[in-house]
Amino acid sequence: MTDAQWETLSNQGVAAAGVVYFLALLAYAVQWAALRDVPVRQAVAAGGGTPVLEVEDEQQADRVEMTGRLGVLLTSIGALAHAIALLGRGMAADPNRVPWGNMYEFTLSGTFVVVALFLATTRRWRLSWLGPIVVGFVLCVLLADVLWLYEPVAPLTEALESYWLVIHVVAAVIATGAFTLGGITSILYLLKARSTRETGYLARLPELAALDRIAYRMHAFGFPVWTFGVLISGPIWAHQAWSSYWNWDPKEVWAFITWVVYAAYLHARATAGWRGRNAALLALVGAATLWFNFIGINFFSTTSQHSYAEGAAQERSVVLRVPAASVEPAQEVRVVVGADHPRA
């Protein structure tokens, strides 16, 4: 296949993933709509996982179970199309590369990790109730990614041509997916804590202690991965690219702020016994810093060395006047500076 064909395949994969995710969202919506007016008789199954669905009508119970399984199946198919889109994006470049050279590709990778982590943990931790929220979130982010962040495939800038990029970004993407799932669970905790209804989606979520525990597990998994990506592999890559381990770049600073917030979250739970509402609020502060670093810095900062996040590097011409001799006119020297240069 040619590079153009791979890029077309990637775009078709994104479109297919979006359609299948939408169908999965409809399946989840049908499932929970069928339970809208059914009172919760037993809040949580053993272990704090999926709520027990006690539906007296056997046909209705069968429909609920079928649509729930259909939602998970469609989510899995959408994740497969999502993975094909990532593969096509990397193969479309010349030479072939990892598919995270700009904001569009990083967002595409990050949303895939969110879905993959959900599918990997949904059976073990009984997280099927999280399906409609995860699929709805990923669908909205993918839509924004295609509409506002899309860029054609382009070669990597010189600063990105390093295997440390792969290590650094893989860690960042995995941690971002885990923190996002933990943040979604924290939001659901706060909403359920304020809800007094005995029917509907919130009433059928796991009990508050279980939601708090699931959010903690997500954050506890993501934190060491983020630590490795931000404080170890990131500085090594920065030294290789810009000859300095730390440059006080806005993205570096906000990545460290995110690390501090999540470190405080885990420390407060372990030492001060923070649980419930306070822990959920602190987790959401961490999620806010995470997503501001991911998106906000690229739109509000003009000094970041991470200029690659806006696309492939573009060259600029700078004209210098250098006197050739005291009796000759000054000569013009045109210097081409890459956009990935620290001073560009």
XYZ file of N, CA, C and O in Angstrom, residues 179-311:
532
model
N -5.611 8.226 34.389
C -6.070 9.398 35.139
C -7.455 9.848 34.661
O -8.280 10.319 35.456
N -7.704 9.731 33.361
C -9.007 10.129 32.824
C -10.114 9.229 33.363
O -11.176 9.708 33.781
N -9.878 7.920 33.365
C -10.868 7.005 33.920
C -11.069 7.255 35.417
O -12.201 7.219 35.916
N -9.974 7.524 36.131
C -10.099 7.850 37.546
C -10.867 9.136 37.771
O -11.680 9.234 38.703
N -10.651 10.126 36.902
C -11.384 11.383 37.020
C -12.864 11.208 36.736
O -13.709 11.797 37.426
N -13.206 10.400 35.724
C -14.617 10.136 35.421
C -15.289 9.452 36.611
O -16.416 9.809 36.997
N -14.596 8.494 37.212
C -15.160 7.809 38.379
C -15.337 8.767 39.549
O -16.328 8.683 40.291
N -14.405 9.696 39.714
C -14.523 10.680 40.792
C -15.733 11.592 40.573
O -16.438 11.947 41.529
N -15.982 11.979 39.329
C -17.163 12.795 39.024
C -18.439 12.024 39.354
O -19.379 12.566 39.955
N -18.474 10.750 38.965
C -19.648 9.938 39.268
C -19.838 9.788 40.777
O -20.976 9.756 41.272
N -18.744 9.698 41.510
C -18.846 9.620 42.972
C -19.542 10.866 43.527
O -20.458 10.778 44.352
N -19.087 12.043 43.071
C -19.665 13.289 43.582
C -21.146 13.408 43.195
O -21.966 13.876 43.993
N -21.480 12.999 41.980
C -22.880 13.067 41.549
C -23.756 12.100 42.349
O -24.866 12.450 42.763
N -23.269 10.893 42.564
C -24.053 9.914 43.317
C -24.205 10.341 44.776
O -25.254 10.115 45.392
N -23.155 10.970 45.326
C -23.220 11.402 46.723
C -24.306 12.454 46.933
O -24.871 12.562 48.030
N -24.621 13.232 45.903
C -25.625 14.281 46.015
C -27.008 13.819 45.579
O -27.993 14.521 45.786
N -27.081 12.658 44.970
C -28.360 12.163 44.456
C -29.123 11.409 45.547
O -28.546 10.644 46.327
N -30.430 11.635 45.569
C -31.292 10.936 46.527
C -32.306 10.025 45.824
O -33.152 9.433 46.486
N -32.189 9.926 44.507
C -33.142 9.115 43.751
C -32.861 7.632 43.952
O -31.714 7.210 44.151
N -33.914 6.845 43.892
C -33.799 5.406 44.039
C -33.922 4.687 42.707
O -33.913 3.455 42.661
N -34.059 5.443 41.630
C -34.110 4.861 40.289
C -33.156 5.642 39.401
O -32.673 6.714 39.768
N -32.913 5.094 38.208
C -32.075 5.792 37.250
C -30.627 5.337 37.286
O -30.230 4.439 38.040
N -29.812 5.980 36.451
C -28.418 5.574 36.272
C -27.611 5.710 37.555
O -26.897 4.780 37.967
N -27.681 6.867 38.207
C -26.870 7.089 39.402
C -27.224 6.117 40.519
O -26.348 5.666 41.266
N -28.509 5.795 40.628
C -28.923 4.870 41.688
C -28.347 3.478 41.471
O -28.152 2.727 42.438
N -28.071 3.115 40.228
C -27.570 1.777 39.930
C -26.044 1.723 39.832
O -25.495 0.678 39.484
N -25.380 2.808 40.121
C -23.928 2.758 40.224
C -23.532 2.005 41.489
O -24.331 1.867 42.420
N -22.294 1.510 41.538
C -21.834 0.875 42.778
C -21.929 1.850 43.955
O -22.012 3.064 43.775
N -21.892 1.318 45.157
C -21.953 2.162 46.340
C -20.762 3.101 46.380
O -19.745 2.896 45.705
N -20.869 4.156 47.183
C -19.849 5.205 47.197
C -18.465 4.668 47.546
O -17.451 5.081 46.964
N -18.396 3.766 48.510
C -17.095 3.216 48.898
C -16.433 2.486 47.730
O -15.205 2.562 47.552
N -17.242 1.792 46.916
C -16.697 1.078 45.766
C -16.209 2.059 44.702
O -15.142 1.860 44.104
N -16.967 3.125 44.437
C -16.523 4.136 43.480
C -15.222 4.780 43.935
O -14.303 5.009 43.133
N -15.136 5.087 45.210
C -13.924 5.691 45.763
C -12.738 4.749 45.590
O -11.636 5.177 45.224
N -12.954 3.472 45.817
C -11.876 2.484 45.700
C -11.440 2.313 44.241
O -10.242 2.203 43.954
N -12.393 2.311 43.318
C -12.048 2.164 41.901
C -11.250 3.373 41.418
O -10.261 3.237 40.689
N -11.673 4.581 41.813
C -10.932 5.788 41.430
C -9.509 5.727 41.965
O -8.546 6.096 41.259
N -9.367 5.270 43.198
C -8.023 5.174 43.788
C -7.150 4.191 43.007
O -5.968 4.451 42.752
N -7.711 3.060 42.619
C -6.935 2.074 41.875
C -6.461 2.630 40.537
O -5.313 2.391 40.115
N -7.326 3.377 39.853
C -6.941 3.980 38.583
C -5.789 4.968 38.766
O -4.809 4.962 38.011
N -5.898 5.801 39.774
C -4.855 6.795 40.014
C -3.559 6.134 40.500
O -2.455 6.569 40.127
N -3.685 5.117 41.331
C -2.499 4.427 41.825
C -1.762 3.717 40.696
O -0.534 3.588 40.725
N -2.496 3.247 39.690
C -1.853 2.647 38.526
C -1.188 3.705 37.651
O -0.062 3.522 37.170
N -1.860 4.825 37.433
C -1.345 5.836 36.525
C -0.171 6.618 37.075
O 0.685 7.078 36.300
N -0.105 6.789 38.397
C 0.916 7.671 38.970
C 2.344 7.209 38.706
O 3.177 8.011 38.247
N 2.732 5.961 38.975
C 4.113 5.566 38.678
C 4.441 5.619 37.187
O 5.585 5.914 36.809
N 3.445 5.353 36.351
C 3.676 5.454 34.905
C 3.936 6.905 34.517
O 4.839 7.208 33.718
N 3.135 7.830 35.083
C 3.337 9.258 34.823
C 4.693 9.712 35.365
O 5.379 10.517 34.734
N 5.079 9.202 36.529
C 6.373 9.547 37.116
C 7.508 9.152 36.185
O 8.435 9.934 35.940
N 7.426 7.940 35.648
C 8.461 7.491 34.725
C 8.474 8.339 33.463
O 9.538 8.730 32.964
N 7.288 8.645 32.928
C 7.226 9.398 31.682
C 7.660 10.837 31.824
O 8.311 11.392 30.933
N 7.318 11.489 32.969
C 7.575 12.922 33.133
C 8.935 13.204 33.758
O 9.645 14.110 33.326
N 9.316 12.432 34.759
C 10.516 12.750 35.528
C 11.745 11.930 35.145
O 12.842 12.215 35.632
N 11.563 10.912 34.297
C 12.712 10.087 33.913
C 12.925 10.124 32.402
O 13.902 10.705 31.912
N 11.999 9.506 31.659
C 12.201 9.436 30.206
C 12.071 10.801 29.545
O 12.783 11.101 28.572
N 11.190 11.679 30.070
C 11.033 13.014 29.484
C 12.303 13.838 29.549
O 12.760 14.383 28.525
N 12.918 13.987 30.731
C 14.179 14.732 30.797
C 15.298 14.122 29.952
O 16.112 14.855 29.375
N 15.358 12.790 29.871
C 16.388 12.171 29.027
C 16.180 12.554 27.569
O 17.133 12.895 26.853
N 14.919 12.519 27.123
C 14.629 12.927 25.743
C 14.938 14.411 25.540
O 15.482 14.806 24.503
N 14.593 15.252 26.531
C 14.865 16.684 26.412
C 16.364 16.944 26.289
O 16.794 17.804 25.508
N 17.164 16.193 27.047
C 18.615 16.375 26.952
C 19.126 15.957 25.583
O 20.011 16.600 25.007
N 18.554 14.895 25.040
C 18.970 14.443 23.713
C 18.558 15.432 22.630
O 19.297 15.651 21.660
N 17.375 16.048 22.801
C 16.859 16.950 21.772
C 17.425 18.360 21.901
O 17.729 19.009 20.898
N 17.542 18.873 23.149
C 17.900 20.268 23.364
C 19.105 20.465 24.273
O 19.356 21.573 24.742
N 19.810 19.373 24.586
C 21.038 19.423 25.387
C 20.800 19.957 26.794
O 21.678 20.572 27.392
N 19.611 19.746 27.317
C 19.298 20.184 28.677
C 18.201 19.279 29.227
O 17.203 19.023 28.564
N 18.402 18.814 30.470
C 17.417 17.921 31.065
C 16.130 18.650 31.453
O 15.064 18.065 31.473
N 16.253 19.933 31.790
C 15.080 20.694 32.239
C 15.217 22.121 31.728
O 16.226 22.779 31.961
N 14.183 22.609 31.037
C 14.242 23.927 30.410
C 13.160 24.884 30.921
O 12.989 25.957 30.372
N 12.414 24.476 31.946
C 11.307 25.276 32.457
C 10.321 25.627 31.344
O 9.747 26.701 31.306
N 10.165 24.694 30.426
C 9.175 24.821 29.367
C 7.782 24.732 29.995
O 7.579 23.995 30.973
N 6.796 25.488 29.488
C 5.451 25.433 30.083
C 4.889 24.022 30.206
O 4.265 23.682 31.206
N 5.092 23.183 29.197
C 4.592 21.810 29.295
C 5.323 21.025 30.372
O 4.715 20.202 31.074
N 6.610 21.248 30.512
C 7.363 20.567 31.567
C 6.866 21.009 32.944
O 6.683 20.178 33.847
N 6.647 22.303 33.102
C 6.202 22.828 34.391
C 4.827 22.276 34.752
O 4.590 21.815 35.880
N 3.892 22.280 33.792
C 2.544 21.800 34.085
C 2.509 20.286 34.271
O 1.693 19.773 35.049
N 3.388 19.572 33.577
C 3.477 18.131 33.815
C 3.949 17.855 35.241
O 3.462 16.923 35.904
N 4.878 18.673 35.723
C 5.350 18.514 37.105
C 4.260 18.904 38.098
O 4.100 18.257 39.145
N 3.483 19.961 37.778
C 2.358 20.347 38.651
C 1.358 19.204 38.744
O 0.843 18.877 39.831
N 1.064 18.570 37.611
C 0.161 17.422 37.621
C 0.710 16.317 38.508
O -0.033 15.694 39.286
N 1.996 16.064 38.410
C 2.629 15.037 39.252
C 2.480 15.376 40.735
O 2.178 14.504 41.558
N 2.685 16.649 41.086
C 2.578 17.073 42.482
C 1.150 16.871 43.003
O 0.953 16.386 44.128
N 0.155 17.226 42.190
C -1.236 17.095 42.632
C -1.589 15.632 42.872
O -2.186 15.279 43.910
N -1.215 14.766 41.941
C -1.539 13.349 42.127
C -0.711 12.724 43.252
O -1.183 11.811 43.945
N 0.516 13.205 43.444
C 1.301 12.734 44.585
C 0.621 13.135 45.893
O 0.562 12.345 46.849
N 0.085 14.355 45.931
C -0.639 14.805 47.121
C -1.892 13.972 47.330
O -2.250 13.640 48.473
N -2.578 13.618 46.248
C -3.784 12.783 46.341
C -3.458 11.434 46.979
O -4.120 10.999 47.940
N -2.434 10.766 46.473
C -2.080 9.446 46.996
C -1.527 9.543 48.419
O -1.808 8.686 49.266
N -0.750 10.588 48.686
C -0.192 10.770 50.034
C -1.294 11.044 51.046
O -1.266 10.503 52.167
N -2.272 11.868 50.668
C -3.360 12.196 51.582
C -4.194 10.961 51.903
O -4.624 10.771 53.045
N -4.399 10.110 50.928
C -5.159 8.881 51.179
C -4.394 7.936 52.091
O -4.971 7.253 52.941
N -3.066 7.884 51.915
C -2.270 6.923 52.674
C -1.990 7.385 54.106
O -1.897 6.557 55.015
N -1.842 8.692 54.320
C -1.428 9.183 55.640
C -2.547 9.888 56.394
O -2.723 9.652 57.594
N -3.289 10.745 55.718
C -4.334 11.513 56.394
C -5.681 10.823 56.353
O -6.650 11.301 56.940
N -5.744 9.697 55.663
C -7.006 8.967 55.594
C -8.072 9.655 54.780
O -9.267 9.466 55.034
N -7.661 10.443 53.780
C -8.656 11.115 52.936
C -9.420 10.075 52.130
O -8.842 9.252 51.443
N -10.716 10.160 52.195
C -11.587 9.299 51.415
C -12.749 10.141 50.903
O -12.981 11.255 51.350
N -13.465 9.572 49.970
C -14.712 10.180 49.550
C -14.574 11.518 48.864
O -13.784 11.701 47.941
N -15.354 12.486 49.335
C -15.522 13.761 48.641
C -14.208 14.518 48.508
O -13.881 15.026 47.425
N -13.437 14.642 49.579
C -12.179 15.395 49.509
C -11.214 14.767 48.510
O -10.561 15.466 47.727
N -11.102 13.451 48.544
C -10.218 12.768 47.612
C -10.699 12.958 46.175
O -9.895 13.173 45.256
N -12.014 12.886 45.953
C -12.555 13.059 44.604
C -12.279 14.458 44.075
O -11.918 14.639 42.906
N -12.442 15.470 44.927
C -12.177 16.843 44.501
C -10.707 17.031 44.153
O -10.371 17.689 43.149
N -9.814 16.476 44.959
C -8.386 16.603 44.669
C -8.029 15.875 43.378
O -7.199 16.349 42.589
N -8.664 14.730 43.149
C -8.434 14.005 41.900
C -8.873 14.824 40.695
O -8.221 14.814 39.638
N -9.971 15.566 40.823
C -10.443 16.400 39.715
C -9.515 17.591 39.474
O -9.368 18.044 38.339
N -8.884 18.100 40.528
C -7.874 19.146 40.337
C -6.717 18.595 39.505
O -6.214 19.251 38.589
N -6.305 17.371 39.815
C -5.258 16.739 39.021
C -5.666 16.551 37.576
O -4.879 16.798 36.654
N -6.919 16.123 37.347
C -7.401 15.948 35.973
C -7.425 17.275 35.224
O -7.120 17.333 34.028
N -7.779 18.363 35.929
C -7.804 19.683 35.287
C -6.402 20.106 34.858
O -6.199 20.622 33.745
N -5.406 19.907 35.722
C -4.027 20.260 35.347
C -3.528 19.375 34.215
O -2.796 19.826 33.330
N -3.935 18.097 34.243
C -3.523 17.167 33.193
C -4.027 17.620 31.828
O -3.261 17.709 30.860
N -5.323 17.939 31.735
C -5.900 18.292 30.447
C -5.532 19.709 30.015
O -5.463 19.994 28.821
N -5.253 20.587 30.980
C -4.750 21.902 30.578
C -3.360 21.762 29.979
O -3.027 22.423 28.984
N -2.539 20.909 30.571
C -1.211 20.680 30.021
C -1.311 20.042 28.639
O -0.538 20.367 27.735
N -2.296 19.161 28.476
C -2.450 18.448 27.218
C -2.948 19.353 26.097
O -2.449 19.317 24.969
N -3.919 20.215 26.402
C -4.558 21.031 25.372
C -4.249 22.519 25.541
O -3.855 23.198 24.598
N -4.420 23.020 26.757
C -4.341 24.467 26.967
C -3.010 25.090 26.613
O -2.969 26.169 26.007
N -1.915 24.413 26.981
C -0.593 24.981 26.722
C -0.384 25.239 25.240
O 0.204 26.244 24.833
N -0.893 24.353 24.400
C -0.684 24.488 22.956
C -1.429 25.676 22.361
O -1.065 26.174 21.292
N -2.465 26.152 23.056
C -3.247 27.270 22.534
C -2.939 28.589 23.243
O -3.138 29.650 22.674
N -2.445 28.516 24.481
C -2.239 29.733 25.250
C -0.770 30.101 25.441
O -0.464 31.183 25.929
N 0.137 29.208 25.093
C 1.558 29.492 25.283
C 2.239 29.694 23.932
O 2.002 28.945 22.991
N 3.080 30.697 23.870
C 3.853 30.960 22.642
C 5.340 30.713 22.852
O 6.135 30.956 21.952
N 5.716 30.221 24.028
C 7.136 30.025 24.340
C 7.512 28.567 24.496
O 8.664 28.265 24.762
N 6.557 27.653 24.338
C 6.855 26.244 24.570
C 7.777 25.696 23.485
O 7.582 25.948 22.291
N 8.788 24.946 23.915
C 9.658 24.273 22.958
C 8.961 23.084 22.310
O 9.453 22.547 21.328
N 7.836 22.686 22.862
C 7.076 21.584 22.298
C 6.236 22.094 21.121
O 5.039 21.854 21.026
N 6.874 22.788 20.209
C 6.165 23.359 19.064
C 5.670 22.286 18.114
O 4.803 22.529 17.295
N 6.231 21.072 18.232
C 5.798 19.971 17.367
C 4.338 19.630 17.583
O 3.715 19.011 16.738
N 3.806 20.018 18.733
C 2.414 19.668 19.024
C 1.447 20.339 18.080
O 0.294 19.956 17.981
N 1.886 21.352 17.355
C 1.016 22.030 16.397
C 1.232 21.525 14.982
O 0.718 22.079 14.037
N 2.032 20.494 14.825
C 2.237 19.937 13.495
C 3.706 19.820 13.179
O 4.583 20.040 14.010
